[in-house]
PDB file of C-alpha atoms in Angstrom:
ATOM      1  CA  LYS A 207    -136.725  -3.356  50.523  1.00 57.00           C
ATOM      2  CA  PHE A 208    -135.017  -2.659  47.185  1.00 69.00           C
ATOM      3  CA  PHE A 209    -131.946  -0.642  48.194  1.00 69.00           C
ATOM      4  CA  THR A 210    -129.637  -3.612  47.431  1.00 78.00           C
ATOM      5  CA  ILE A 211    -130.700  -3.694  43.729  1.00 83.00           C
ATOM      6  CA  ALA A 212    -131.301   0.081  43.193  1.00 87.00           C
ATOM      7  CA  PRO A 213    -127.777   0.702  41.832  1.00 90.00           C
ATOM      8  CA  GLU A 214    -128.573  -1.514  38.781  1.00 93.00           C
ATOM      9  CA  VAL A 215    -131.398   0.963  37.727  1.00 92.00           C
ATOM     10  CA  ALA A 216    -129.154   4.035  38.402  1.00 94.00           C
ATOM     11  CA  VAL A 217    -126.121   2.582  36.490  1.00 97.00           C
ATOM     12  CA  ARG A 218    -128.226   1.716  33.448  1.00 97.00           C
ATOM     13  CA  LYS A 219    -129.772   5.255  33.494  1.00 97.00           C
ATOM     14  CA  ALA A 220    -126.336   6.975  33.931  1.00 98.00           C
ATOM     15  CA  VAL A 221    -124.707   4.818  31.127  1.00 98.00           C
ATOM     16  CA  SER A 222    -127.799   5.472  28.869  1.00 98.00           C
ATOM     17  CA  LYS A 223    -127.651   9.270  29.389  1.00 98.00           C
ATOM     18  CA  SER A 224    -123.900   9.444  28.824  1.00 97.00           C
ATOM     19  CA  GLY A 225    -124.487   8.085  25.253  1.00 98.00           C
ATOM     20  CA  TYR A 226    -122.384   4.927  25.966  1.00 98.00           C
ATOM     21  CA  LYS A 227    -123.386   1.289  26.295  1.00 97.00           C
ATOM     22  CA  LEU A 228    -122.700  -0.951  29.245  1.00 97.00           C
ATOM     23  CA  GLU A 229    -120.227  -2.793  27.143  1.00 97.00           C
ATOM     24  CA  ASP A 230    -118.212   0.449  26.609  1.00 98.00           C
ATOM     25  CA  ILE A 231    -117.545   0.823  30.302  1.00 98.00           C
ATOM     26  CA  GLU A 232    -114.147  -0.488  31.255  1.00 98.00           C
ATOM     27  CA  ALA A 233    -114.309  -0.320  35.078  1.00 98.00           C
ATOM     28  CA  PHE A 234    -117.198  -0.217  37.567  1.00 97.00           C
ATOM     29  CA  GLU A 235    -117.142   0.712  41.239  1.00 95.00           C
ATOM     30  CA  LEU A 236    -120.267  -0.625  42.987  1.00 93.00           C
ATOM     31  CA  ASN A 237    -120.744   0.266  46.708  1.00 86.00           C
ATOM     32  CA  GLU A 238    -121.053  -2.729  48.904  1.00 80.00           C
ATOM     33  CA  ALA A 239    -123.280  -1.726  51.749  1.00 74.00           C
ATOM     34  CA  PHE A 240    -123.400  -5.463  52.154  1.00 78.00           C
ATOM     35  CA  ALA A 241    -121.193  -7.965  50.276  1.00 79.00           C
ATOM     36  CA  ALA A 242    -124.172  -9.187  48.180  1.00 82.00           C
ATOM     37  CA  VAL A 243    -124.874  -5.721  46.746  1.00 83.00           C
ATOM     38  CA  GLY A 244    -121.859  -5.646  44.497  1.00 85.00           C
ATOM     39  CA  PHE A 245    -122.257  -9.270  43.455  1.00 88.00           C
ATOM     40  CA  TYR A 246    -125.986  -9.058  42.783  1.00 90.00           C
ATOM     41  CA  ASN A 247    -125.842  -5.862  40.773  1.00 92.00           C
ATOM     42  CA  THR A 248    -122.914  -7.258  38.685  1.00 94.00           C
ATOM     43  CA  HIS A 249    -125.230 -10.107  37.923  1.00 95.00           C
ATOM     44  CA  LEU A 250    -128.191  -7.878  37.273  1.00 95.00           C
ATOM     45  CA  LEU A 251    -126.266  -5.715  34.917  1.00 96.00           C
ATOM     46  CA  GLY A 252    -124.678  -8.686  33.043  1.00 96.00           C
ATOM     47  CA  ILE A 253    -121.261  -7.214  33.380  1.00 96.00           C
ATOM     48  CA  ASP A 254    -117.880  -9.149  33.613  1.00 95.00           C
ATOM     49  CA  GLU A 255    -116.896  -9.542  37.225  1.00 94.00           C
ATOM     50  CA  ILE A 256    -113.294  -8.477  36.314  1.00 96.00           C
ATOM     51  CA  LYS A 257    -114.471  -5.035  35.590  1.00 97.00           C
ATOM     52  CA  VAL A 258    -116.077  -4.402  39.117  1.00 95.00           C
ATOM     53  CA  ASN A 259    -114.261  -3.119  42.108  1.00 93.00           C
ATOM     54  CA  LYS A 260    -110.788  -3.935  40.650  1.00 93.00           C
ATOM     55  CA  TYR A 261    -108.902  -2.930  43.844  1.00 91.00           C
ATOM     56  CA  GLY A 262    -111.508  -4.420  46.231  1.00 85.00           C
ATOM     57  CA  GLY A 263    -114.930  -3.006  47.432  1.00 82.00           C
ATOM     58  CA  ALA A 264    -116.129  -1.661  50.715  1.00 77.00           C
ATOM     59  CA  VAL A 265    -115.772  -5.055  52.290  1.00 78.00           C
ATOM     60  CA  ALA A 266    -112.017  -4.933  51.695  1.00 79.00           C
ATOM     61  CA  LEU A 267    -111.382  -1.171  51.632  1.00 78.00           C
ATOM     62  CA  GLY A 268    -113.955   0.102  54.141  1.00 73.00           C
ATOM     63  CA  HIS A 269    -117.340   1.713  54.127  1.00 72.00           C
ATOM     64  CA  PRO A 270    -116.688   5.151  55.453  1.00 73.00           C
ATOM     65  CA  LEU A 271    -119.791   6.625  57.122  1.00 75.00           C
ATOM     66  CA  GLY A 272    -120.923   9.645  55.052  1.00 76.00           C
ATOM     67  CA  CYS A 273    -118.395   9.521  52.269  1.00 82.00           C
ATOM     68  CA  SER A 274    -118.833   6.210  50.535  1.00 84.00           C
ATOM     69  CA  GLY A 275    -119.577   8.037  47.295  1.00 86.00           C
ATOM     70  CA  ALA A 276    -116.322   9.922  47.508  1.00 88.00           C
ATOM     71  CA  ARG A 277    -114.489   6.694  48.251  1.00 89.00           C
ATOM     72  CA  ILE A 278    -115.789   4.837  45.213  1.00 91.00           C
ATOM     73  CA  LEU A 279    -115.437   7.756  42.995  1.00 93.00           C
ATOM     74  CA  CYS A 280    -111.681   8.347  44.015  1.00 93.00           C
ATOM     75  CA  THR A 281    -110.972   4.621  43.590  1.00 93.00           C
ATOM     76  CA  LEU A 282    -112.585   4.640  40.165  1.00 96.00           C
ATOM     77  CA  CYS A 283    -110.434   7.567  39.122  1.00 96.00           C
ATOM     78  CA  SER A 284    -107.323   5.706  40.433  1.00 96.00           C
ATOM     79  CA  VAL A 285    -108.356   2.580  38.518  1.00 97.00           C
ATOM     80  CA  LEU A 286    -108.837   4.515  35.308  1.00 97.00           C
ATOM     81  CA  GLU A 287    -105.535   6.209  35.733  1.00 95.00           C
ATOM     82  CA  GLN A 288    -103.402   3.141  36.887  1.00 96.00           C
ATOM     83  CA  GLU A 289    -104.824   0.692  34.485  1.00 96.00           C
ATOM     84  CA  ASN A 290    -104.788   3.142  31.605  1.00 95.00           C
ATOM     85  CA  LEU A 291    -108.519   2.852  31.031  1.00 96.00           C
ATOM     86  CA  THR A 292    -110.826   5.647  29.797  1.00 96.00           C
ATOM     87  CA  LEU A 293    -114.452   5.075  30.826  1.00 98.00           C
ATOM     88  CA  GLY A 294    -115.734   4.124  34.256  1.00 98.00           C
ATOM     89  CA  CYS A 295    -119.013   4.079  36.136  1.00 98.00           C
ATOM     90  CA  ALA A 296    -119.737   4.426  39.877  1.00 96.00           C
ATOM     91  CA  GLY A 297    -122.913   3.167  41.450  1.00 94.00           C
ATOM     92  CA  ILE A 298    -124.134   3.433  45.005  1.00 90.00           C
ATOM     93  CA  CYS A 299    -127.369   2.619  46.896  1.00 86.00           C
ATOM     94  CA  ASN A 300    -128.579   5.413  49.063  1.00 82.00           C
ATOM     95  CA  GLY A 301    -130.780   3.380  51.371  1.00 71.00           C
ATOM     96  CA  GLY A 302    -134.505   3.516  51.231  1.00 76.00           C
ATOM     97  CA  GLY A 303    -134.540   2.182  47.727  1.00 79.00           C
ATOM     98  CA  GLY A 304    -132.620   5.095  46.056  1.00 86.00           C
ATOM     99  CA  ALA A 305    -129.399   4.975  44.225  1.00 90.00           C
ATOM    100  CA  THR A 306    -126.963   7.312  42.404  1.00 93.00           C
ATOM    101  CA  ALA A 307    -124.554   6.549  39.562  1.00 96.00           C
ATOM    102  CA  MET A 308    -122.249   8.437  37.514  1.00 97.00           C
ATOM    103  CA  VAL A 309    -120.180   7.853  34.338  1.00 98.00           C
ATOM    104  CA  ILE A 310    -116.759   9.392  34.166  1.00 97.00           C
ATOM    105  CA  ARG A 311    -114.401   9.593  31.201  1.00 97.00           C
ATOM    106  CA  LYS A 312    -110.620  10.227  31.674  1.00 93.00           C
ATOM    107  CA  PRO A 313    -109.509  13.023  29.441  1.00 89.00           C
ATOM    108  CA  LYS A 314    -106.797  12.293  26.820  1.00 79.00           C
ATOM    109  CA  GLN A 315    -103.275  13.574  27.787  1.00 71.00           C
ATOM    110  CA  LEU A 316    -102.433  16.958  26.319  1.00 55.00           C
TER     111      LEU A 316
END
């Protein structure tokens, strides 16, 4: 019933536990089990659409069975590197009302 909005809760918790604020995050990858998931969670979080799924979401890139989390995390790492950004957050609904999110920070070059 609530799996489509669950990433919003997980993203807020992950960002809060990381010590950052939503405004600090430069890129978000939100899984699109359905096209509305990314759109609606962007709205619920109040984040700028330009920061979300910069290279396309699951609708454009695919929704690989059993490895969607790996796909969004790898895409987020690519976005941070190629766009010269530092902070990103990935969020995904697990089905059944659960969700997982992770904040990643690209290390400074040595």
